C-alpha positions as a LaTeX table, in Angstrom:
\begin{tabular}{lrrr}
\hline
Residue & $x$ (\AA) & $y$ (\AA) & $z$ (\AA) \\
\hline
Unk1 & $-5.34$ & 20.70 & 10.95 \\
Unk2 & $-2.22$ & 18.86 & 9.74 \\
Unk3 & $-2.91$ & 16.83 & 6.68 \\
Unk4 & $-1.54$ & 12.75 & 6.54 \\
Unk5 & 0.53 & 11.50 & 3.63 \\
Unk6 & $-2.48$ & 10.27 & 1.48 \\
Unk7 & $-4.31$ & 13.70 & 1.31 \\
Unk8 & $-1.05$ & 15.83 & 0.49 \\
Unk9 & $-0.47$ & 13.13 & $-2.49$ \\
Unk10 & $-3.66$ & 14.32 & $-3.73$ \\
Unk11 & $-3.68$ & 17.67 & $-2.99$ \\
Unk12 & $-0.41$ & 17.79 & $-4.72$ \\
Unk13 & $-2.10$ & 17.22 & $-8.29$ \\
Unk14 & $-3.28$ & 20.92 & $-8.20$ \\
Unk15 & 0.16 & 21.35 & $-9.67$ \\
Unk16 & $-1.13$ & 18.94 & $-12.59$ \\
Unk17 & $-3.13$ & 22.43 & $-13.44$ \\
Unk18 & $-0.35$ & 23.98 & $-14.44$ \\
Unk19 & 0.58 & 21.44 & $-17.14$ \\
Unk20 & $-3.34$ & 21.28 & $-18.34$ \\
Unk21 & $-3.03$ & 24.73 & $-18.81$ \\
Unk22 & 0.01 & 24.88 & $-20.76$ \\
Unk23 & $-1.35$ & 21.65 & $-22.74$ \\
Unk24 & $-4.02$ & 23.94 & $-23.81$ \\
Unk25 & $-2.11$ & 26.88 & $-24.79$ \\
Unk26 & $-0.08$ & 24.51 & $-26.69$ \\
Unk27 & $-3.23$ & 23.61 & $-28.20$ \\
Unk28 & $-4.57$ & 26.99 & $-29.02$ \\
Unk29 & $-1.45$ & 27.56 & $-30.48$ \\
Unk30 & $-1.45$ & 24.62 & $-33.02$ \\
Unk31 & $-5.16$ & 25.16 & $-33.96$ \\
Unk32 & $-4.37$ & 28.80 & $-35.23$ \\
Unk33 & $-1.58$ & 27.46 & $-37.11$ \\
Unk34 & $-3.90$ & 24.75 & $-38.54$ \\
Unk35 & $-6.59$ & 27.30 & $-38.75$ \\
Unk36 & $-4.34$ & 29.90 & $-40.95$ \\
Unk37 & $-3.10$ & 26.91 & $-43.25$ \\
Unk38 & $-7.15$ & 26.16 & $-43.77$ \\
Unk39 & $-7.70$ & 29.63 & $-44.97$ \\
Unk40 & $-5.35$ & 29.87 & $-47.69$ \\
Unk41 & $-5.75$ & 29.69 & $-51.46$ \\
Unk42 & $-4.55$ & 26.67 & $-53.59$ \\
Unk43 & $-1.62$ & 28.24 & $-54.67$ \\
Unk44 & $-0.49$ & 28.55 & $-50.85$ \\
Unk45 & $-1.82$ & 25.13 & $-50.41$ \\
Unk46 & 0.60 & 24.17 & $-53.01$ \\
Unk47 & 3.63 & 25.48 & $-51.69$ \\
Unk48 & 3.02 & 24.48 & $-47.93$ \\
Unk49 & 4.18 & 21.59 & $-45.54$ \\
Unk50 & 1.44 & 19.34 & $-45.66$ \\
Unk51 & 3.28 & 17.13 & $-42.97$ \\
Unk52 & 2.94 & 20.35 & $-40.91$ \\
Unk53 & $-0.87$ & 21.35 & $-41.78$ \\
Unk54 & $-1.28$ & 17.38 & $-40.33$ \\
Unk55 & 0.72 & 17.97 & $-36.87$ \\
Unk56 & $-0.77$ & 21.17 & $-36.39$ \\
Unk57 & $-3.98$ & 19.58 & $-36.97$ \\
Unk58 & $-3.87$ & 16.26 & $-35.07$ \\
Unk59 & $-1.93$ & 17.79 & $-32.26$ \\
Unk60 & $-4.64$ & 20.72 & $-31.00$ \\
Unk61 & $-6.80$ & 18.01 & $-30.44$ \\
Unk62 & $-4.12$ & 15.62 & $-28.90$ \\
Unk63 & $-2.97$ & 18.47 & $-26.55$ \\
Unk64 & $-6.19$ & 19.48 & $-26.06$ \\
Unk65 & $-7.90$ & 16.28 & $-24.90$ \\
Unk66 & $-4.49$ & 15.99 & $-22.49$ \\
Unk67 & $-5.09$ & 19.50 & $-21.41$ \\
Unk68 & $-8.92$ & 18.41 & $-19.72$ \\
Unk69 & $-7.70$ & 14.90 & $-18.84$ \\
Unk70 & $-5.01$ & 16.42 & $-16.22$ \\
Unk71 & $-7.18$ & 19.34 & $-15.36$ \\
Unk72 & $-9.97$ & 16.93 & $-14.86$ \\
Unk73 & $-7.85$ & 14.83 & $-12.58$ \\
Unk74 & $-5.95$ & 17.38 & $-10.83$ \\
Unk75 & $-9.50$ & 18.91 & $-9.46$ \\
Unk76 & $-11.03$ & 15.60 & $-8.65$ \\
Unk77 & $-8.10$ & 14.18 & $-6.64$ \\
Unk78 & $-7.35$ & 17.66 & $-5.22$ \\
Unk79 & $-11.50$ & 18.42 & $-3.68$ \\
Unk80 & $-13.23$ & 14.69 & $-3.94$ \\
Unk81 & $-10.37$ & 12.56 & $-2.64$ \\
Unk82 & $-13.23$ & 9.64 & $-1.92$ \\
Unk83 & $-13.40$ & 9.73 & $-6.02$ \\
Unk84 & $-9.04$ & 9.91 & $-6.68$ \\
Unk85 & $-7.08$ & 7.39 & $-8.08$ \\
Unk86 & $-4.90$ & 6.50 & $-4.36$ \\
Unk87 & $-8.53$ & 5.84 & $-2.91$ \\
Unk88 & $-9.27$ & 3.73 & $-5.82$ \\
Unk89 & $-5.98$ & 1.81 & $-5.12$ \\
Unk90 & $-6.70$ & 1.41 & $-1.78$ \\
Unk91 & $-9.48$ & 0.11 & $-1.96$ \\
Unk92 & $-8.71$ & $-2.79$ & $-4.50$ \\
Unk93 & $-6.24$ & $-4.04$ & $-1.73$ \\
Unk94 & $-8.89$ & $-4.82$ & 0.78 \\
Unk95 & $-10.68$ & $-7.95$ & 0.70 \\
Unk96 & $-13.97$ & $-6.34$ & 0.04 \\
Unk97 & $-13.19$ & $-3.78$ & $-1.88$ \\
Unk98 & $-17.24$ & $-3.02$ & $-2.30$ \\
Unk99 & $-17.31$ & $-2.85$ & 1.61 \\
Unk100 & $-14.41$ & $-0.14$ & 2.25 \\
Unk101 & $-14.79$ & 2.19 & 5.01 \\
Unk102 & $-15.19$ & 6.05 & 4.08 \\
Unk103 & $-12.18$ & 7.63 & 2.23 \\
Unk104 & $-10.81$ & 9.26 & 5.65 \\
Unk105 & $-10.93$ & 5.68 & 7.08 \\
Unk106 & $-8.73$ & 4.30 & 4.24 \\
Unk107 & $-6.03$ & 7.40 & 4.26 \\
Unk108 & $-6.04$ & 7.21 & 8.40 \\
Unk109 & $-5.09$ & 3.50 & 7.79 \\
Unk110 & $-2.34$ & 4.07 & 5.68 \\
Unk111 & $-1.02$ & 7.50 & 7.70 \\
Unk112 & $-0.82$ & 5.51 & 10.98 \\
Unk113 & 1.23 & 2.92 & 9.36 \\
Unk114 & 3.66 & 5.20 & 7.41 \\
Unk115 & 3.53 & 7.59 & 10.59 \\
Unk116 & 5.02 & 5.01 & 12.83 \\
Unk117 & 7.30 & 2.22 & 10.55 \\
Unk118 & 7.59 & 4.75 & 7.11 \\
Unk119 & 10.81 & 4.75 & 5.63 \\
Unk120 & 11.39 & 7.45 & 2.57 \\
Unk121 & 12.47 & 6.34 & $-1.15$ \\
Unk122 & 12.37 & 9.66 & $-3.16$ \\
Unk123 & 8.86 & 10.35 & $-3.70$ \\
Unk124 & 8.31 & 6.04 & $-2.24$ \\
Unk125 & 7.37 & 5.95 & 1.23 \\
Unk126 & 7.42 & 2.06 & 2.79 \\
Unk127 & 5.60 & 1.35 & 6.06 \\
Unk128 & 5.01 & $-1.74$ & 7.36 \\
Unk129 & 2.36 & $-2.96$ & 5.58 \\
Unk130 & 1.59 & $-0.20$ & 3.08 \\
Unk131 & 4.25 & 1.34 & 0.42 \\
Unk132 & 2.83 & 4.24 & $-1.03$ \\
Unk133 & 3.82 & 5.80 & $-4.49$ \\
Unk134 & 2.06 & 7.44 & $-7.25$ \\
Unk135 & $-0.17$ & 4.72 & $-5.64$ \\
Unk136 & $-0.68$ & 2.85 & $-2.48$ \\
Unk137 & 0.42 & $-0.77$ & $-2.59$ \\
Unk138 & $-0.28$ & $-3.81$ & 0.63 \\
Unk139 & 2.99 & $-4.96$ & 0.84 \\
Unk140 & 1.47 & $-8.49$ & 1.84 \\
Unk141 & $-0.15$ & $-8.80$ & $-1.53$ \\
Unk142 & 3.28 & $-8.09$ & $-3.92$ \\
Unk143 & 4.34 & $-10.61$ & $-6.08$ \\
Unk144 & 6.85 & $-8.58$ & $-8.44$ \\
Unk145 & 9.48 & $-5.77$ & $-7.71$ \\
Unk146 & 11.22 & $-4.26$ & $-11.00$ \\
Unk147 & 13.40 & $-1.70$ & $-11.97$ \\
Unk148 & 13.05 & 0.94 & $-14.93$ \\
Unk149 & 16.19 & 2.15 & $-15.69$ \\
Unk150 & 17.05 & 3.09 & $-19.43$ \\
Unk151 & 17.77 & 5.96 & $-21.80$ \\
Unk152 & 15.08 & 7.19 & $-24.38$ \\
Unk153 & 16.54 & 9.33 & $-27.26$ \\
Unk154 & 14.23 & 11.75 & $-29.62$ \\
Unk155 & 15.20 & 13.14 & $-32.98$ \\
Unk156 & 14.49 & 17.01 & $-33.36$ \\
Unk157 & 15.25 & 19.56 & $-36.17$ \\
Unk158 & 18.39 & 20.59 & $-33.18$ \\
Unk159 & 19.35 & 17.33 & $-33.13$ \\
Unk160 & 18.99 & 14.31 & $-30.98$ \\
Unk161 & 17.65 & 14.65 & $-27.01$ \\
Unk162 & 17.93 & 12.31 & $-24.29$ \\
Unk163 & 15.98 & 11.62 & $-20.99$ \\
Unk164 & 16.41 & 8.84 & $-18.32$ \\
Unk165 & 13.52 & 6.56 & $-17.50$ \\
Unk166 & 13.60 & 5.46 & $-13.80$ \\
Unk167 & 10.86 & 3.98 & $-12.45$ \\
Unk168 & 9.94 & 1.58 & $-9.58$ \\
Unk169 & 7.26 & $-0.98$ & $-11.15$ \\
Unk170 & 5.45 & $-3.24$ & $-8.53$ \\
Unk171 & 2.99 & $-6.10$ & $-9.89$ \\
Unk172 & 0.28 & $-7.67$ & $-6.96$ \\
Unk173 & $-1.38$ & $-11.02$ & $-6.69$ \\
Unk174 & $-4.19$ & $-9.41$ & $-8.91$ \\
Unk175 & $-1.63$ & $-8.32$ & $-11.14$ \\
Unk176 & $-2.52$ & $-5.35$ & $-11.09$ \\
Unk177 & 0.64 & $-2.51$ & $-12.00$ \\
Unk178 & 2.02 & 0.09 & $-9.49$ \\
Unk179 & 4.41 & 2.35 & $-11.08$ \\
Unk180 & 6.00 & 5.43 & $-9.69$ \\
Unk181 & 8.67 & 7.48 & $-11.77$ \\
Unk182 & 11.82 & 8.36 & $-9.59$ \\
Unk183 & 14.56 & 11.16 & $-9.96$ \\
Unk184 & 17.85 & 9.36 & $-8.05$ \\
Unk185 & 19.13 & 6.00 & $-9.67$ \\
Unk186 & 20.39 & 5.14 & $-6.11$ \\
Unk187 & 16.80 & 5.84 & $-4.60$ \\
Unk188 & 14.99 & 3.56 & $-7.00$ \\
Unk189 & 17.43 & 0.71 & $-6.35$ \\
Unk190 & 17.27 & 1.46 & $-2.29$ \\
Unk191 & 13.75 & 0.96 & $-2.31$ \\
Unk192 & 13.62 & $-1.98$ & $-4.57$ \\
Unk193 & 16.18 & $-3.52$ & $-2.03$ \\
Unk194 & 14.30 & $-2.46$ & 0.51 \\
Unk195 & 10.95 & $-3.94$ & $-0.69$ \\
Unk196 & 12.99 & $-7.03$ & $-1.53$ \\
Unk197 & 13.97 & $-7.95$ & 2.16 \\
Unk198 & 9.93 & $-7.37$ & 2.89 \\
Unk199 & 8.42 & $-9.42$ & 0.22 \\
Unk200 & 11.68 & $-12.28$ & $-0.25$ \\
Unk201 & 9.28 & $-14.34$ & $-2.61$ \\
Unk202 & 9.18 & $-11.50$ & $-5.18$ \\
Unk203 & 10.09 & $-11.71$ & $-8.92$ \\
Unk204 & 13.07 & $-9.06$ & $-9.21$ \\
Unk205 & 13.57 & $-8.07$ & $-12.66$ \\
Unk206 & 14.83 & $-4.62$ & $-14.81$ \\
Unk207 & 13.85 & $-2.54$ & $-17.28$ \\
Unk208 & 11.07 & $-5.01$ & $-19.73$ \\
Unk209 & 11.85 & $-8.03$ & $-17.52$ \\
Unk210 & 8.54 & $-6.28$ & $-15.73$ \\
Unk211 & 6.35 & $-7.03$ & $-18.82$ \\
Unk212 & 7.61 & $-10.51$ & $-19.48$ \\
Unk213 & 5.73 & $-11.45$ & $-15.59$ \\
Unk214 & 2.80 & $-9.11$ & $-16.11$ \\
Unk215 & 1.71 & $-10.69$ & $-19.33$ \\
Unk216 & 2.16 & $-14.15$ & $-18.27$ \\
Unk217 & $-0.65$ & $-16.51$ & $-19.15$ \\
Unk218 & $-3.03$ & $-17.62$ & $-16.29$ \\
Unk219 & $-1.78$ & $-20.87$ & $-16.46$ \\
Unk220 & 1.77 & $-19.66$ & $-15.46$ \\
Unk221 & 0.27 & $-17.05$ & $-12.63$ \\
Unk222 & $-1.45$ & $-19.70$ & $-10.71$ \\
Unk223 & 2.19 & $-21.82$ & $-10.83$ \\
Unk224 & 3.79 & $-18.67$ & $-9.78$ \\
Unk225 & 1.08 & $-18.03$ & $-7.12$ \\
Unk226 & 1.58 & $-21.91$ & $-6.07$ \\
Unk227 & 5.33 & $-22.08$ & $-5.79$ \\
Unk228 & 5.56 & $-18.17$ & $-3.83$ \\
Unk229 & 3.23 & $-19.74$ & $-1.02$ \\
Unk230 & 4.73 & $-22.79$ & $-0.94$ \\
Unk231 & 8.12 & $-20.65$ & $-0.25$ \\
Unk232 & 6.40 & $-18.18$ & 2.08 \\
Unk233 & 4.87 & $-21.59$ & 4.25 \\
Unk234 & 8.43 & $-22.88$ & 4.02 \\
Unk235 & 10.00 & $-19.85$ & 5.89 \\
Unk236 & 6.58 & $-19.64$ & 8.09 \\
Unk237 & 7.14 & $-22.67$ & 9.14 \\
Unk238 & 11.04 & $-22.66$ & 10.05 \\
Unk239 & 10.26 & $-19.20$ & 12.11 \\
Unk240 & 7.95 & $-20.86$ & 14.03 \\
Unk241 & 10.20 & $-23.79$ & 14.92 \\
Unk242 & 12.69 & $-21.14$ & 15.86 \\
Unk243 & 10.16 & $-19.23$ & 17.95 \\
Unk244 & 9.05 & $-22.82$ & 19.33 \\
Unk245 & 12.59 & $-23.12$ & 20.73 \\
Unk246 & 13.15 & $-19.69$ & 21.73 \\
Unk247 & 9.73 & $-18.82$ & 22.47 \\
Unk248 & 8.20 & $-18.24$ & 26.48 \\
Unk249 & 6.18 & $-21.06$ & 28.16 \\
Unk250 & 4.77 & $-19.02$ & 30.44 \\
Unk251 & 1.25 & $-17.90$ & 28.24 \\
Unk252 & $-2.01$ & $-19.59$ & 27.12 \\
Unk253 & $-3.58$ & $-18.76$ & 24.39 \\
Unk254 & $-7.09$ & $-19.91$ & 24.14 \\
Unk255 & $-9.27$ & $-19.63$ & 21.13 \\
Unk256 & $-12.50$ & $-21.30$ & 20.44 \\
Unk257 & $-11.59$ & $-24.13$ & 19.54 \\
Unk258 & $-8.36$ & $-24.54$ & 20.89 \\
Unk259 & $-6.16$ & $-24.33$ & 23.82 \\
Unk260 & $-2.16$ & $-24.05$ & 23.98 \\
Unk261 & 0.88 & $-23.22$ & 26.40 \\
Unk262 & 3.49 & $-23.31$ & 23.20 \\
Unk263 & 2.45 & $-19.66$ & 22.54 \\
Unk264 & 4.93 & $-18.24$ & 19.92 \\
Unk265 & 4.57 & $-14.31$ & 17.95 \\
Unk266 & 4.07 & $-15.74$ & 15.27 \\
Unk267 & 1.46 & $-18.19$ & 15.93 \\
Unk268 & $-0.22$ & $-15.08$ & 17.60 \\
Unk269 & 0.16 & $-13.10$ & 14.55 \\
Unk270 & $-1.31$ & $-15.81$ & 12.36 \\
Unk271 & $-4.46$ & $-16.29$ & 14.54 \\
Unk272 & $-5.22$ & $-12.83$ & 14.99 \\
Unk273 & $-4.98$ & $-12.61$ & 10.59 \\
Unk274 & $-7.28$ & $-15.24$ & 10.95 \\
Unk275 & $-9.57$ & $-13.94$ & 12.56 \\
Unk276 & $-9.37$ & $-10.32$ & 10.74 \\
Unk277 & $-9.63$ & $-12.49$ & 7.63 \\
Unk278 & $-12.74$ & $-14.11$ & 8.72 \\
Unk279 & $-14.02$ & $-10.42$ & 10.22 \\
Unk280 & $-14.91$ & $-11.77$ & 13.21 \\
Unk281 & $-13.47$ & $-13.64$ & 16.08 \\
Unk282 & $-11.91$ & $-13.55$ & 19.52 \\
Unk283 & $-8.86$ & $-15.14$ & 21.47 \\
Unk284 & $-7.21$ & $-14.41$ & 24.65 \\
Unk285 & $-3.58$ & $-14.57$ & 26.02 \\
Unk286 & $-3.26$ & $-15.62$ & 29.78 \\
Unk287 & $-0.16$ & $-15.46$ & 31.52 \\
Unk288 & 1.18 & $-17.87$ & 34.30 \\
Unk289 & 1.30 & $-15.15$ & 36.77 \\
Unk290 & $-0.47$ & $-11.47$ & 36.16 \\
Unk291 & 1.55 & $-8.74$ & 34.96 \\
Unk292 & 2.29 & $-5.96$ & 37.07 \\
Unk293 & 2.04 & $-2.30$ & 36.05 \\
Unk294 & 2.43 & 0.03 & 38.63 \\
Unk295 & $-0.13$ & $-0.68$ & 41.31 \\
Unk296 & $-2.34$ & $-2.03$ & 39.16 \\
Unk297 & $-2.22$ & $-6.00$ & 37.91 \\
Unk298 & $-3.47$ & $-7.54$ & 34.77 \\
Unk299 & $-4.41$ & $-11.65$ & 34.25 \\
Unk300 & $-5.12$ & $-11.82$ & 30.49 \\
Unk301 & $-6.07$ & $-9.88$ & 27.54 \\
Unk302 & $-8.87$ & $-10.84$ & 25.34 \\
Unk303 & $-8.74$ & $-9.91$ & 21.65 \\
Unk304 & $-12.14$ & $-9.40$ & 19.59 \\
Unk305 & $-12.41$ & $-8.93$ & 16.13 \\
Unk306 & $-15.57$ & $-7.27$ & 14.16 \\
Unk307 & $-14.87$ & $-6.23$ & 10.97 \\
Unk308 & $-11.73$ & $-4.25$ & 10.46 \\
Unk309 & $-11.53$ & $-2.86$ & 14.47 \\
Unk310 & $-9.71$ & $-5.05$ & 16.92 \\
Unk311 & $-10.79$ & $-4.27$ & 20.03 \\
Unk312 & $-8.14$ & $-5.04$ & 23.05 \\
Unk313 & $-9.45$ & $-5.70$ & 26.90 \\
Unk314 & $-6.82$ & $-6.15$ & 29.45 \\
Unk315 & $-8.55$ & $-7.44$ & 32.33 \\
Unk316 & $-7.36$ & $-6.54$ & 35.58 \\
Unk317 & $-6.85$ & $-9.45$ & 38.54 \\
Unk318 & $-8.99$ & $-9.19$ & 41.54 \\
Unk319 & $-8.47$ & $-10.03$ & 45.34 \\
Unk320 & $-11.44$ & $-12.10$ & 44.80 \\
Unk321 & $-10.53$ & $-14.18$ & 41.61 \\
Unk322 & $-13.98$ & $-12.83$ & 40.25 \\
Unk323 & $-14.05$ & $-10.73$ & 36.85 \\
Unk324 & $-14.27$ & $-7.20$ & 38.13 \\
Unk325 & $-13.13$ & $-4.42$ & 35.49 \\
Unk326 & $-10.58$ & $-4.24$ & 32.68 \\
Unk327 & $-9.57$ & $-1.45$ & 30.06 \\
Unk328 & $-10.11$ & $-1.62$ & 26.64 \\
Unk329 & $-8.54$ & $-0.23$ & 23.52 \\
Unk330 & $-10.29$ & $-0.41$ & 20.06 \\
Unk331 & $-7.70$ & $-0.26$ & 17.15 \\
Unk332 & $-6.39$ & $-1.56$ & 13.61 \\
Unk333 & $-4.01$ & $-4.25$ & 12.91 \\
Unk334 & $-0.78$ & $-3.04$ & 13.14 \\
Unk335 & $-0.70$ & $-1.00$ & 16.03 \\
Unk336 & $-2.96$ & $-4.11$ & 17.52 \\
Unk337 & 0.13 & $-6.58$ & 16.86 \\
Unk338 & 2.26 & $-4.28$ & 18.54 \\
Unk339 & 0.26 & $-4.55$ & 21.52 \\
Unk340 & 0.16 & $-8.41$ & 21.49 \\
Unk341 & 4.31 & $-8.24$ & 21.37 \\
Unk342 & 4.61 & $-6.21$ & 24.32 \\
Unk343 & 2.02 & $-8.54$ & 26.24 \\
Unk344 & 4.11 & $-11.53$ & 25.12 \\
Unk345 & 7.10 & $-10.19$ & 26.44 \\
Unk346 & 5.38 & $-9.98$ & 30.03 \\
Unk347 & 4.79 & $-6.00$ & 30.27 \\
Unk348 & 1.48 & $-3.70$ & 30.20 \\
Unk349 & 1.18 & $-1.51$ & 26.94 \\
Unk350 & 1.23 & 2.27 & 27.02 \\
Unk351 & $-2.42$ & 2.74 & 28.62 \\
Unk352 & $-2.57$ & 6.61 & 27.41 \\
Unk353 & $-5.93$ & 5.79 & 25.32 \\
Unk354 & $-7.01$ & 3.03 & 27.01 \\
Unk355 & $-10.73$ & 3.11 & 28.55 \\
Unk356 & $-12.13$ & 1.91 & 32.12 \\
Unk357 & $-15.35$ & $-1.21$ & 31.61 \\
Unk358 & $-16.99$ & $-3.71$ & 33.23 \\
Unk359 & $-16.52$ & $-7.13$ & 32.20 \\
Unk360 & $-19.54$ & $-9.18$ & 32.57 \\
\hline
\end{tabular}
């Protein structure tokens, strides 16, 4: 059975074994140094590195405890994937996080997006709604995109060693951190650029610009939170006067409480987030004249929303005008927006999965 994106990022921390176990050799050897220093007389005592007895002593129990933390991790990411830290962080991106679907619900979710719209960053990949790293992100819910890029020197007996920091640090609406450590300079600042043109309303920043935003006080977070909607609403509402000019006048859409003919994708989009928002609620989208697919017709397609599962019926036209029979399609949100486009362009989806029912 191939395996998605989400469960080889956790089966890949089996390799997080190696490291505990060298952590603990590490250890071992430390504690017999600290061990053989303990044994000696005074008059050794007197003579040795006291700085060293200390390091030997204080690191077998650093190294140790690191040892079991990344063996203890590495196994329960690896073989309970419901329990791993990219479950965790999927989770806390839903709405209810307490209500989240089983763990092979959550990494389908994110596989089918990254399947379909996933563009690779290094070890980044960016879908269309998710951006998975170290963790998985919503792209909806960032409000900060930084770059780590800096050189960290450390003093040894050899002399001085250097190592480059590059990380990608993202910062949501909960501000909560997701940081992933890169390899390529020019990957790092790809997918920053990348996430940019996604999420426009983003703080950019480098390097401990990213700490100066996370720390703000709450005060300053709710003016932040204020003035990005405020900015998002602005460009919301100059795409839909765009789409209002361009758009078709040749669909209803009827919810509800409401009927219109000035059917736009975006005020499509927006009611069907609405209603996934609310976890529950229905529309439908009737063209002027059915749409033709083959020898088969189609006069609307009624959305219905119950939960997280959008379920599509495209209801097929009768001689008679009387409902008859329609096919239905039960889905998540992206791949149901995709369907909406193609309806709103006046063509029948790919009906590969769809299933025959009666419509009362």
């Amino acid at each position: 059975m191939k395996k998605g994106y989400c469960m080889n990022r956790t089966r890949g921390r089996l390799v997080w074994l190696l490291w505990a176990l060298l952590c603990l050799l590490i250890s071992i050897s430390l504690g017999t140094v600290f061990l053989i220093g303990m044994k000696q007389d005074r008059s050794y005592w007197e003579t040795m590195d006291y700085v060293t007895l200390a390091v030997s002593g204080g690191g077998t129990v650093v190294m140790c405890l690191f040892g079991i933390y990344l063996g203890y991790v590495a196994v329960r990411d690896a073989f309970f994937p419901e329990k791993s830290s990219l479950a965790k962080s999927i989770r806390r991106q839903l709405p209810h996080p307490d209500e989240a679907p089983p763990v092979e619900e959550l990494f389908a979710m994110v596989d089918k997006d990254l399947e379909e719209h996933g563009q690779r960053f290094g070890p980044v990949l960016i879908g269309r709604e998710w951006v998975l790293g170290d963790e998985a992100g919503y792209i909806e819910r960032i409000r900060g995109i930084f770059t780590v890029d800096k050189i960290r020197q450390h003093h040894t007996e050899t002399g001085v060693r250097t190592n480059r920091i590059l990380q990608l640090v993202l910062i949501d609406n909960r501000w909560q951190r997701n940081i992933t450590d890169f390899r390529s300079p020019k990957e790092l600042q790809a997918a920053a650029e990348y996430l940019a043109l996604r999420v426009p309303g983003a703080q950019r920043g480098r390097n401990g610009e990213y700490t100066n935003f996370w720390s703000m006080k709450e005060e300053e977070r709710e003016v932040f939170e204020r003035e990005f909607q405020r900015k998002r609403s602005q460009r919301d509402f100059e795409r839909l006067q765009k789409e209002m000019r361009e758009g078709s006048q040749d669909m209803i859409l009827r919810t509800k409480d409401d009927v219109t003919s000035r059917v736009t994708p975006f005020l499509v989009e927006e009611t069907l987030k609405q209603c996934l928002a609310d976890q529950s609620g229905s529309f439908s989208l009737t063209p002027t004249r059915p749409v033709l697919a083959g020898r088969e017709s189609f006069r609307a397609l009624h959305v219905r929303v119950e939960h997280v599962t959008v379920s599509l019926l495209l209801e097929m036209a009768s001689v008679s005008g009387g409902k008859g029979v329609g096919l239905e399609k039960k889905t998540e949100q992206h791949r149901a927006q995709e369907i909406l486009e193609v309806w709103l362009r006046g063509q029948v989806p790919d009906l590969t999965d769809w299933e025959m029912r009666q419509i009362r």
